[in-house]
XYZ file of C-alpha atoms in Angstrom:
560
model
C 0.000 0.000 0.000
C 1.391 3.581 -1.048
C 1.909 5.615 1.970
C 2.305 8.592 0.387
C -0.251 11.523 2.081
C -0.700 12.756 -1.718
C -1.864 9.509 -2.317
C -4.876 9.975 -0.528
C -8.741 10.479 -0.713
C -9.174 13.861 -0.491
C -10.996 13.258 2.951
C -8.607 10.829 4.203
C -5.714 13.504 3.913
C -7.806 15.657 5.471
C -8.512 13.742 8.675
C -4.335 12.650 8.501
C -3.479 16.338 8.300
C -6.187 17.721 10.874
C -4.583 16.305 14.158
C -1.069 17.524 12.724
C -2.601 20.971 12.289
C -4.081 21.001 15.888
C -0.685 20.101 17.001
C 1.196 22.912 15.365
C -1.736 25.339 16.056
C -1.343 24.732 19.740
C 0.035 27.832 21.788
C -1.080 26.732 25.601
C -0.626 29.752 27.726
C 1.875 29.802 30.889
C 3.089 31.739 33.775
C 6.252 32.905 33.510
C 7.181 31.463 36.779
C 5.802 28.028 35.317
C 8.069 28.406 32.213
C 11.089 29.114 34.478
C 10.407 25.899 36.677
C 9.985 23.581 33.305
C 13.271 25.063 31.711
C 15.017 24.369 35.502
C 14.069 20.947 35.381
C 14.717 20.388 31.865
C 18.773 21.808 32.541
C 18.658 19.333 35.211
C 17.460 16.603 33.178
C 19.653 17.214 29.677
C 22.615 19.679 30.586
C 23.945 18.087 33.418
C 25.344 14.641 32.390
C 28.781 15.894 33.692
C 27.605 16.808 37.644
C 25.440 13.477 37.563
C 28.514 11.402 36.833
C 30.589 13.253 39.409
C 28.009 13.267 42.331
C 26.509 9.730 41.682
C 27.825 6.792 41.315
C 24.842 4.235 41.320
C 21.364 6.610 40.963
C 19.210 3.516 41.125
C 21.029 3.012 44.550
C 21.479 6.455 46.128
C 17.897 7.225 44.548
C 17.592 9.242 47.596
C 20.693 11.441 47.238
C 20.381 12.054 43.884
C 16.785 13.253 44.531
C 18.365 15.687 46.899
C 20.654 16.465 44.244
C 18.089 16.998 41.514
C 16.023 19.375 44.228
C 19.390 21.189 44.525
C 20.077 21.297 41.259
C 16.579 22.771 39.966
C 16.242 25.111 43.231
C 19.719 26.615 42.375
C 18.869 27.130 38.394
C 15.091 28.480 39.463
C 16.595 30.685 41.512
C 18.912 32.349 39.433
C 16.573 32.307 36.445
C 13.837 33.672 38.074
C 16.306 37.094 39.912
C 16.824 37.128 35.803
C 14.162 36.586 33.398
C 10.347 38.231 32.969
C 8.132 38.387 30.721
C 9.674 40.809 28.467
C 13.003 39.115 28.690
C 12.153 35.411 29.240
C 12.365 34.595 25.296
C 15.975 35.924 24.129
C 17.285 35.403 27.260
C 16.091 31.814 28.092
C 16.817 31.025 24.177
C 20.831 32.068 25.068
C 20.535 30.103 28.382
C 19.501 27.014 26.617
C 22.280 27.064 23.659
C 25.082 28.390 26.321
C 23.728 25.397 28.330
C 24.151 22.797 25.673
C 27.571 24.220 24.888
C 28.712 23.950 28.065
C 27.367 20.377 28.922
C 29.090 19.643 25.686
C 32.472 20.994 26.259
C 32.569 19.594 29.527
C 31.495 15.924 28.812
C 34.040 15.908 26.338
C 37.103 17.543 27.713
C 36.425 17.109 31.583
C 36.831 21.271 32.115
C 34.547 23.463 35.137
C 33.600 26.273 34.854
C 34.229 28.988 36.848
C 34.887 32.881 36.862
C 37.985 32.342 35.334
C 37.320 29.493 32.921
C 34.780 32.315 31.406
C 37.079 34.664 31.709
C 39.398 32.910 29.304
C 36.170 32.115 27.070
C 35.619 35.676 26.477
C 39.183 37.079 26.038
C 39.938 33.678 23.703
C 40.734 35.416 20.350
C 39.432 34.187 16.957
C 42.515 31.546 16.161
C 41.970 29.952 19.689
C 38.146 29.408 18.997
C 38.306 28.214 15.646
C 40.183 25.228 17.109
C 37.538 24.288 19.095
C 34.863 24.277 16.221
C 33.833 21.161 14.839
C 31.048 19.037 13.442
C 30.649 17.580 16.484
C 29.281 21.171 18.070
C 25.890 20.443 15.863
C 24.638 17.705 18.076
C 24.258 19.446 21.302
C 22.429 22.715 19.228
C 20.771 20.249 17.517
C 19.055 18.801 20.515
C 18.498 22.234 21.734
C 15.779 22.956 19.044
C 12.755 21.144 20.713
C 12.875 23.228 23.886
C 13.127 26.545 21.552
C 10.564 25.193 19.719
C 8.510 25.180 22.933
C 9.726 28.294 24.206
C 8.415 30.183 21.778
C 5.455 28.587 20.743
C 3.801 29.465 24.281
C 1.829 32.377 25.147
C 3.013 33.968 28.304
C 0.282 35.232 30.746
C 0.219 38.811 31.513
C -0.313 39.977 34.683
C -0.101 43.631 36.607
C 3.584 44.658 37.664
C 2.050 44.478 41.273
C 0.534 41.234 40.750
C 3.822 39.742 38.720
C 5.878 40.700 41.659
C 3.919 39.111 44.431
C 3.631 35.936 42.327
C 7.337 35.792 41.661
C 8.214 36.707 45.484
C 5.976 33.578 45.723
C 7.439 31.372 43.325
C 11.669 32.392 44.749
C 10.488 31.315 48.421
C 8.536 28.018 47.480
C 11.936 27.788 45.021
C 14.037 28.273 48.042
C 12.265 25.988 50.829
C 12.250 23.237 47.632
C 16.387 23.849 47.897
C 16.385 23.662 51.768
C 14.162 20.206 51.986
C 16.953 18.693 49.614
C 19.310 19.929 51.291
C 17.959 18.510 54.497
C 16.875 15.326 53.093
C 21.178 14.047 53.002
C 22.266 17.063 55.033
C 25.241 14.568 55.650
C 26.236 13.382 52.342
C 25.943 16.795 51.158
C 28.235 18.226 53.946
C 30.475 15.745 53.023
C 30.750 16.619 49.088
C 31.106 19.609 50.021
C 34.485 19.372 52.298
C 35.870 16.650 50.194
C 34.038 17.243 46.607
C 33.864 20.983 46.372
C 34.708 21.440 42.454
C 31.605 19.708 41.902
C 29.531 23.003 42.153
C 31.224 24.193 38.618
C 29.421 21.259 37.050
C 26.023 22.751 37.771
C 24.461 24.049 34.849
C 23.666 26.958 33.881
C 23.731 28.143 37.714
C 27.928 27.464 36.849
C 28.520 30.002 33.847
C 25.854 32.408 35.354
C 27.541 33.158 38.397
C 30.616 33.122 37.068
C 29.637 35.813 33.830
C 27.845 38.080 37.111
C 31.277 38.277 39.069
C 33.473 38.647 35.562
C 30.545 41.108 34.262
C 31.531 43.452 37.716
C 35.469 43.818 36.673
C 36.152 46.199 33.404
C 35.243 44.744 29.753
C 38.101 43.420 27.951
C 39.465 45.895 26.126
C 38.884 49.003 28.229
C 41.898 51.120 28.908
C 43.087 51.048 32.774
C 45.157 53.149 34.951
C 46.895 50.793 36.640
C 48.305 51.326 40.226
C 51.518 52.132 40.777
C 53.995 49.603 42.769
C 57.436 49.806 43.679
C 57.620 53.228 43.529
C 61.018 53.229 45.497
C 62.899 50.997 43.405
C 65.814 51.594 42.069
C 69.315 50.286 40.525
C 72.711 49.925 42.469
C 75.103 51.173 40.808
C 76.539 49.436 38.152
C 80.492 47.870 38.529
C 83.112 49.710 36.929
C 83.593 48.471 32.898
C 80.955 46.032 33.037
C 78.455 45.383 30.671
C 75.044 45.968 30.564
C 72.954 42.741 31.328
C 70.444 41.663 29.203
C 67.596 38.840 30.164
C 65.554 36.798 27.654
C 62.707 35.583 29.819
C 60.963 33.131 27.739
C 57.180 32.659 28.751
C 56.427 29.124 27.590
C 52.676 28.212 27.243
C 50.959 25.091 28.270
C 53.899 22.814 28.690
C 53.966 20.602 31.452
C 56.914 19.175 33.798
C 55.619 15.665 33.283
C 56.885 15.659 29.286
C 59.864 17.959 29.985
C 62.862 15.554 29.165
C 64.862 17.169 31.099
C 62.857 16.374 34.579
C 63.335 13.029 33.639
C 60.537 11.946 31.048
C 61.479 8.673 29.165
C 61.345 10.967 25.823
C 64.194 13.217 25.432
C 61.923 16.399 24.431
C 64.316 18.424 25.105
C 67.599 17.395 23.372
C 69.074 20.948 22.755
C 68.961 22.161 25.967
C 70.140 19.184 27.356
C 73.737 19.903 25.154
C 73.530 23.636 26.520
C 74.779 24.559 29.472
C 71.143 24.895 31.642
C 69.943 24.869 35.028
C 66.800 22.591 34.962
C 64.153 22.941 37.929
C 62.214 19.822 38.374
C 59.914 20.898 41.219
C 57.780 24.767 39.680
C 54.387 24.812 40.707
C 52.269 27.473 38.510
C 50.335 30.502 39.991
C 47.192 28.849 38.051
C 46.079 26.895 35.458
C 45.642 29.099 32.539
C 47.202 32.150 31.193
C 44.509 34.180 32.229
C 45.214 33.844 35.882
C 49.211 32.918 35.907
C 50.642 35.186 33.746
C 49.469 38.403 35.685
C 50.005 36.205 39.169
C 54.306 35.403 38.520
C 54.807 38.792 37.017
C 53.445 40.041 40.554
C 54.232 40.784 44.162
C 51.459 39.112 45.777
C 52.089 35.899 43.861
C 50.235 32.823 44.965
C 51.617 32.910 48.508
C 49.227 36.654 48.900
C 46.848 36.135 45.995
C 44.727 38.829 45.667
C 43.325 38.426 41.821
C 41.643 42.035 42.196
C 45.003 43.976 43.322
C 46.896 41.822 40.673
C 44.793 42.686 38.303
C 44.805 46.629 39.052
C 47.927 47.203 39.810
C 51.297 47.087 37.783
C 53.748 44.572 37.295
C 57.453 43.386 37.600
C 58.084 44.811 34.342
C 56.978 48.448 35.019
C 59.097 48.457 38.350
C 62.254 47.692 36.184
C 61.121 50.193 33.920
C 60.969 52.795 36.296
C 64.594 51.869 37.947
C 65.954 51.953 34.816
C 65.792 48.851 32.901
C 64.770 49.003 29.297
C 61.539 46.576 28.640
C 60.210 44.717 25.948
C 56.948 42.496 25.332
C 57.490 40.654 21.783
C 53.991 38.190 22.057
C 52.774 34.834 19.492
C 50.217 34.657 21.753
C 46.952 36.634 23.151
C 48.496 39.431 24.834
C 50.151 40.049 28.301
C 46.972 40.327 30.083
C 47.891 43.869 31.423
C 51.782 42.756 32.386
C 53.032 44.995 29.924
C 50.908 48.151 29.769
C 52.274 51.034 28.701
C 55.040 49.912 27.423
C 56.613 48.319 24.326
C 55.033 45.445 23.225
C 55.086 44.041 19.406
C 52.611 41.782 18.140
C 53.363 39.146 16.250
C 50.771 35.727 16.213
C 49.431 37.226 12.910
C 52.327 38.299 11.125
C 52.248 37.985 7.334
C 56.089 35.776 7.100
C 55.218 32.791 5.526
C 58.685 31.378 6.845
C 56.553 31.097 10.522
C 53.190 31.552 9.885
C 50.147 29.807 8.393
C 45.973 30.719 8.105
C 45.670 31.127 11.296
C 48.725 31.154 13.641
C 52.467 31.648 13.318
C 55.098 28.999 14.703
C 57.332 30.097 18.000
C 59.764 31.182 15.333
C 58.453 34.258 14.817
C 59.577 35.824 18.310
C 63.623 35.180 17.157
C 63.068 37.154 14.034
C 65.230 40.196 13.940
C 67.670 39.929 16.952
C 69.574 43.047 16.039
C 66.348 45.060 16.610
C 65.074 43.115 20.135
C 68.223 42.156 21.535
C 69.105 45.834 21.651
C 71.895 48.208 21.279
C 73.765 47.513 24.535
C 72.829 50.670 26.339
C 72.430 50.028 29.575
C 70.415 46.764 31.145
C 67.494 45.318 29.337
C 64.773 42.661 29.765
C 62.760 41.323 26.591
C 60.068 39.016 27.259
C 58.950 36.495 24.519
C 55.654 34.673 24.794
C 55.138 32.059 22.820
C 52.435 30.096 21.816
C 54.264 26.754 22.648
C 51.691 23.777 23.615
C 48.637 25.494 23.444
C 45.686 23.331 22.861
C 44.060 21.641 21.132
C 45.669 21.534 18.284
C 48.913 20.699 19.360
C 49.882 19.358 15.834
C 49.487 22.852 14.386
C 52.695 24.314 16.740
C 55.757 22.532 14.989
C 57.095 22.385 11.536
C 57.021 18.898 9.951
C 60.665 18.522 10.664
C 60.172 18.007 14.223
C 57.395 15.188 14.397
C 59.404 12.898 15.452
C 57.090 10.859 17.604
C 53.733 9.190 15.043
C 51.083 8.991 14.510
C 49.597 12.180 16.020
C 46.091 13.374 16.834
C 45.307 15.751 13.870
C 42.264 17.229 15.153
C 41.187 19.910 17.555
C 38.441 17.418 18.665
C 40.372 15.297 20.941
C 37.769 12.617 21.834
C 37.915 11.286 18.494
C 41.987 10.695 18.925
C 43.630 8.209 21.103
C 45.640 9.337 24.190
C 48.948 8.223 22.432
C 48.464 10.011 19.363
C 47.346 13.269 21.377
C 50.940 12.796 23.490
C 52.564 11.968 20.380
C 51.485 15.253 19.113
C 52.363 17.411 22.376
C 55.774 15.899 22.896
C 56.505 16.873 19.094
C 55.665 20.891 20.118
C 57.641 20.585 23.248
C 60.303 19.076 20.905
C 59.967 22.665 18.841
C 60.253 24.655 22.008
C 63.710 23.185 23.009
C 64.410 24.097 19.519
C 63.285 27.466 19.623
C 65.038 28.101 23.201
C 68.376 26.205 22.117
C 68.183 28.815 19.176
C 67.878 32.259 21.367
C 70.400 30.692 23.608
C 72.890 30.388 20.882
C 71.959 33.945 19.040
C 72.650 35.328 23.128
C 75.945 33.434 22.525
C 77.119 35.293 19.562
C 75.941 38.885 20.646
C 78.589 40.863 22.311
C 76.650 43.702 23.613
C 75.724 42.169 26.878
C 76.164 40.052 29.330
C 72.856 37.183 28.910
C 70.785 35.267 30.384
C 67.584 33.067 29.557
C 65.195 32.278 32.008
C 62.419 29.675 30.715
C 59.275 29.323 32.867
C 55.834 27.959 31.365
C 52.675 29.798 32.257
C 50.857 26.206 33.314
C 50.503 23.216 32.681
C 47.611 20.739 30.301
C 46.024 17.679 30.719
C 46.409 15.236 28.327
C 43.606 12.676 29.114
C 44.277 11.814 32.752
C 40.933 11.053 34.990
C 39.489 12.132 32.193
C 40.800 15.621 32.106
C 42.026 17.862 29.032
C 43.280 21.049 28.489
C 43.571 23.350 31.452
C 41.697 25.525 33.511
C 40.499 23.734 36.189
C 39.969 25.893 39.499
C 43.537 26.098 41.455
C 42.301 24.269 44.647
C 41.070 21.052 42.589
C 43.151 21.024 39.280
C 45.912 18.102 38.591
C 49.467 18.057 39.354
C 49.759 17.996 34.915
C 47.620 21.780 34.852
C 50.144 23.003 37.431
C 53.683 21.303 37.892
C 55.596 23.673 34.890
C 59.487 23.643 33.649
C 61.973 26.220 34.223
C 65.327 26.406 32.769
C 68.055 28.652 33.251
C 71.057 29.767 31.036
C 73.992 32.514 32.402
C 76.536 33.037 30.566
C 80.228 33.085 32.181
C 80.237 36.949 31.294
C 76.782 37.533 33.251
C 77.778 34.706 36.154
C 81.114 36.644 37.148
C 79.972 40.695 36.753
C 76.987 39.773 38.673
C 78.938 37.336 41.152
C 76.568 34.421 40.799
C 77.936 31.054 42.073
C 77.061 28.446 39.530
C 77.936 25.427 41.746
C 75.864 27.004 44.427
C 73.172 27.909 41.898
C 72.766 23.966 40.246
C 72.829 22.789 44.183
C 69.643 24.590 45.050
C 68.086 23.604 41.511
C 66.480 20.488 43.434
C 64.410 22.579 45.486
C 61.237 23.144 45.556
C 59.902 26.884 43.848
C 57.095 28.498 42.867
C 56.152 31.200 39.907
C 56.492 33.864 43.368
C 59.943 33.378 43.040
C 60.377 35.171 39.807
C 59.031 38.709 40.725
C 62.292 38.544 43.030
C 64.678 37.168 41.138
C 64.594 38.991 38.281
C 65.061 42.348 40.533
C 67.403 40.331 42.326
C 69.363 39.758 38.563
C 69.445 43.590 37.614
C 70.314 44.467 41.669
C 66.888 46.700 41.589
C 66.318 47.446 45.060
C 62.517 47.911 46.421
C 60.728 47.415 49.455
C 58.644 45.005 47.527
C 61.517 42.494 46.819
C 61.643 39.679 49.348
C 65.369 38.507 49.361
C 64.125 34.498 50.268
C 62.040 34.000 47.244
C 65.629 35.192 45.218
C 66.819 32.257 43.684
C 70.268 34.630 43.193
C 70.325 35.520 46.579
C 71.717 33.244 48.461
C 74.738 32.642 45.668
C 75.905 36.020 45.831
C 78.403 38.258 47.712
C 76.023 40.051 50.559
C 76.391 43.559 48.765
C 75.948 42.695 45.523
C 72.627 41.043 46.071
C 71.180 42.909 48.492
C-alpha cells in the first residue's frame, strides 16, 4: 500500500493532516514562573550529564541522594533564572541560556573542564585563532538537541499579569523555590556536607547556575578591552650602581605556554623532548608549581608581588607589574607576544605583536610557529645601552591543536592526533602530538640561547618558565583551567630552565655550583618577581630577598 499523504482520498488527507494541524496550532498559555520551573528541570534533566557522573555513582542506589541532588540542582537554576528573566526578557534570554547550556554540557562531557569565573574569563578574552580550534562538526549535536525546547519556548503564550501582581507571584514562586532547595538539602544534610568538604569542584558542574555566576562576578570587573590606569607599585625601586667596565645585562625571559613538567625531558621523562637544551649549558628545575592553570590567571600572578603565597586576583589585576618596576629603575623593557596578549603585564610599554604576522617562513591561516619571536635579533636584543629585559611569549603547547605548533621537521614521535576534537583521537596520538611541540620549544630556546651566545653587547641570560601546565587525558581531564584548589598536578607542575653566561655569572657574582645545588628545590612562579630584581640588583621594598633564587649565591652587597 502507497503511503504517500498525496496519495490519498481527499478526505482521508484531510482527517491525517487535521490532528497535525491542531498540534502545530497549539500555543497553551503559561506563567512565567511556570516556564522558568519547566526550563530548571529540563537543565537538570539534559545539561547536566557531567555533575550526575561526578556526584553519583549508582542513581538507582542512592535514589535518595540524587533526589536531593536533583532538588538542589533545579532550586539553584530556578533561583537564578527567576532574579533574571520576565516576561519581556524570558524569550531571548532563556533562548541564550539554553544554547550556552548545551555548549557547556558539551564541552565539559568531552574535555572534563569546570567552569568557573575564570574558565569564562578565558572564554571571552579567547581570540578568533583559539576558537576556531575548538569548532567542529561535532558542536551540531548538542544545538541540535536544543531545538525542541526553543521550539517550545516560543510557541507558548506567556500570561500577563499587573507589575504588582507579577511581583507578588514571583516573590511567591523564589520562596517556594528556596524551601524546595532547603528540603533537599535537608533530606542528606550529611552526604551533602560531606561533598562539600571533600568534593567541592563539583559546584562548577552545575548548569547553567555554573557560567551564570561566574559571567555576574566577571561582568563586575572592566570589559576586555577598556583602557586602565593601573596602580603604581614599587615606587622606590631603584638600581645599584653598576660595577666599573661592566656590561650591561640583558635577560631573555621566555614565557612558555601550556607545557607541562611531566613531558619535559629534562625532569626526567622517558622521551628526550628536550635534546638541545640538554647539550647547553642549563639549570633545569624539576619541582615549579604554577600561579594557576591558565594564562589568564598565571601570567598576571608570577609577574606580581602578591604571587600565589598573597593572591589577591583584584590587586593583581589593578595594579602594575614586575616589568613596570624595572622600567621605572631603569631597565629598558620589551613584550614581543605569538600569543593573546600580556593580560595587562606589559601596559604602557613596548610590546610588538606578532601571532598574525604575514612571514610565511613562521606563519600559516591562522597562527604563526614560535619562530616568529627570534626574528630580527639586532632590533630586540638591543643596542647595549644600559640593562634590558625582553620578554617572549610564545604560543608553545597550546591546545588543542597541538599538531598545528611545529614544523614537519620536528614530528618525530607518530602517529599524532590531527584534530582539535580530541575525543575522536587516542591518548597516544594526542601525546605523540604534544611531545613533538615541546620538541619545537627546546628548539626554539636552544636557538635564542645560541643567538645570546654570539651577541657581544651584553652580558645574557635566559630564564624559561611555562605559564601552566595541560592535561592530556588523565581522569578524564584535558586542556587546562580547572579551578587552582582542585586542578591536577599535569595543569600546574611547569618547567623552568636557566642559562647565564660566564660573562653575566662573574659581573653579577653568581655562584654556579651554588646555583645547580639549590636547583632540586622546591619553587614556585612567586619566586620570579624577586629574582629577576634580584638579577638587575633593583632594590625595592617590595623584593623579598628568600624568594631570590640569586640571593643566596651572591656576595652580601651585591645582592642585596
Amino acid at each position: 500500500m502507497n503511503s504517500d499523504v498525496r496519495s490519498l482520498p481527499g478526505s482521508a488527507r484531510g482527517a491525517w493532516l487535521k490532528p497535525l494541524s491542531a498540534i502545530l496550532a497549539l500555543r497553551p498559555q503559561i506563567g512565567v514562573e511556570s516556564l522558568i520551573l519547566c526550563f530548571s528541570l529540563y537543565f537538570t534533566a539534559c545539561h547536566n550529564a557531567a555533575f550526575w557522573r561526578a556526584a553519583v555513582e549508582h542513581p538507582l542506589d542512592d535514589w535518595r541522594w540524587a533526589l536531593s541532588l536533583a532538588m538542589l540542582a533545579t532550586a539553584a537554576n530556578a533561583l537564578l533564572l527567576g532574579l533574571l528573566v520576565w516576561r519581556w526578557s524570558a524569550r531571548p534570554l532563556l533562548t541564550v541560556v539554553v544554547l550556552a547550556s548545551a555548549l557547556a554540557a558539551y564541552f565539559m562531557g568531552r574535555y572534563g573542564v569546570h567552569i568557573d569565573a575564570d574558565m569564562v574569563r578565558n572564554v571571552l578574552h579567547t581570540d578568533a585563532a583559539e576558537s576556531r580550534e575548538l569548532l567542529s562538526w561535532h558542536l551540531l549535536v548538542p544545538l541540535v538537541t536544543a531545538l525542541p525546547p526553543l521550539v517550545v519556548l516560543w510557541r507558548v503564550r506567556l500570561r500577563q499579569r499587573s507589575p504588582q501582581r507579577a511581583l507578588a507571584v514571583r516573590l511567591g514562586f523564589l520562596l517556594a523555590v528556596a524551601l524546595v532547595g532547603a528540603a533537599g538539602a535537608l533530606a542528606s544534610a550529611q552526604d551533602l556536607s560531606a561533598m562539600v568538604r571533600n568534593h567541592r569542584e563539583i559546584r562548577y558542574l552545575v548548569t547553567p547556575a555554573n557560567f551564570i555566576v561566574s559571567l555576574a562576578k566577571v561582568a563586575s570587573e572592566a570589559p576586555p578591552g577598556t583602557r586602565r590606569t593601573l596602580a603604581p607599585i614599587g615606587e622606590d625601586a631603584h638600581q645599584l650602581p653598576a660595577a666599573t667596565g661592566r656590561k650591561p645585562r640583558l635577560l631573555v625571559l621566555v614565557v612558555g605556554e601550556t607545557a607541562r613538567a611531566q613531558n619535559w625531558g629534562l625532569d626526567g621523562y622517558a622521551r628526550q623532548t628536550t635534546p638541545e637544551l640538554a647539550r647547553l649549558d642549563v639549570l633545569n628545575y624539576p619541582r615549579v608549581r604554577a600561579c594557576g592553570s591558565s594564562t589568564e590567571v598565571s601570567l598576571p600572578c608570577m609577574f606580581s608581588p602578591q604571587g600565589r603565597r598573597h593572591y589577591d586576583e583584584r590587586a593583581i589585576r589593578s595594579q602594575q607589574s614586575l616589568l613596570h618596576v624595572l622600567a621605572r629603575a631603569g631597565v629598558s623593557v620589551a613584550w614581543r607576544d605569538n600569543q593573546s596578549g600580556c593580560k595587562g603585564v606589559c601596559d604602557g610599554l613596548p610590546i610588538e605583536r606578532l601571532e598574525s604576522a604575514a612571514d610565511p617562513a613562521f606563519c600559516g591561516d591562522n597562527r604563526c610557529l614560535d619562530g616568529i619571536l627570534l626574528r630580527d635579533p639586532a632590533q630586540w636584543i638591543g643596542d647595549g645601552h644600559g640593562d634590558r629585559i625582553v620578554v617572549l611569549h610564545m604560543l608553545g603547547n597550546h591546545g588543542p591543536n597541538y599538531f598545528e605548533r611545529y614544523p614537519p621537521a620536528f614530528e618525530r614521535y607518530t602517529p599524532v592526533c590531527r584534530t582539535g576534537d580530541l575525543g575522536d583521537c587516542s591518548r597516544q596520538q594526542i601525546v605523540n602530538a604534544y611531545d613533538n611541540a615541546l620538541l619545537y620549544t627546546d628548539h626554539v630556546l636552544g636557538s635564542t640561547i645560541r643567538l645570546l651566545q654570539a651577541q657581544t653587547r651584553y652580558d645574557a641570560a635566559l630564564l624559561y618558565v611555562s605559564d601552566h601546565g595541560e592535561s592530556l587525558g588523565e581522569k578524564g581531564l584535558y586542556l587546562h583551567g580547572m579551578p587552582y584548589a582542585f586542578a591536577p598536578a599535569e595543569q600546574l607542575d611547569v618547567p623552568m630552565a636557566l642559562w647565564l653566561s660566564p660573562g653575566l655569572a662573574s659581573n653579577a657574582r653568581i655562584d654556579r655550583a651554588c646555583m645547580a645545588r639549590g636547583s632540586s628545590a622546591a619553587i614556585d612562579h612567586d619566586h620570579l618577581f624577586h629574582s629577576v630584581l634580584g638579577l638587575f640588583d633593583v632594590r625595592t621594598t617590595l623584593r623579598d630577598d628568600a624568594l631570590d633564587l640569586f640571593a643566596a649565591c651572591r656576595p652580601a652587597a651585591a645582592g642585596a
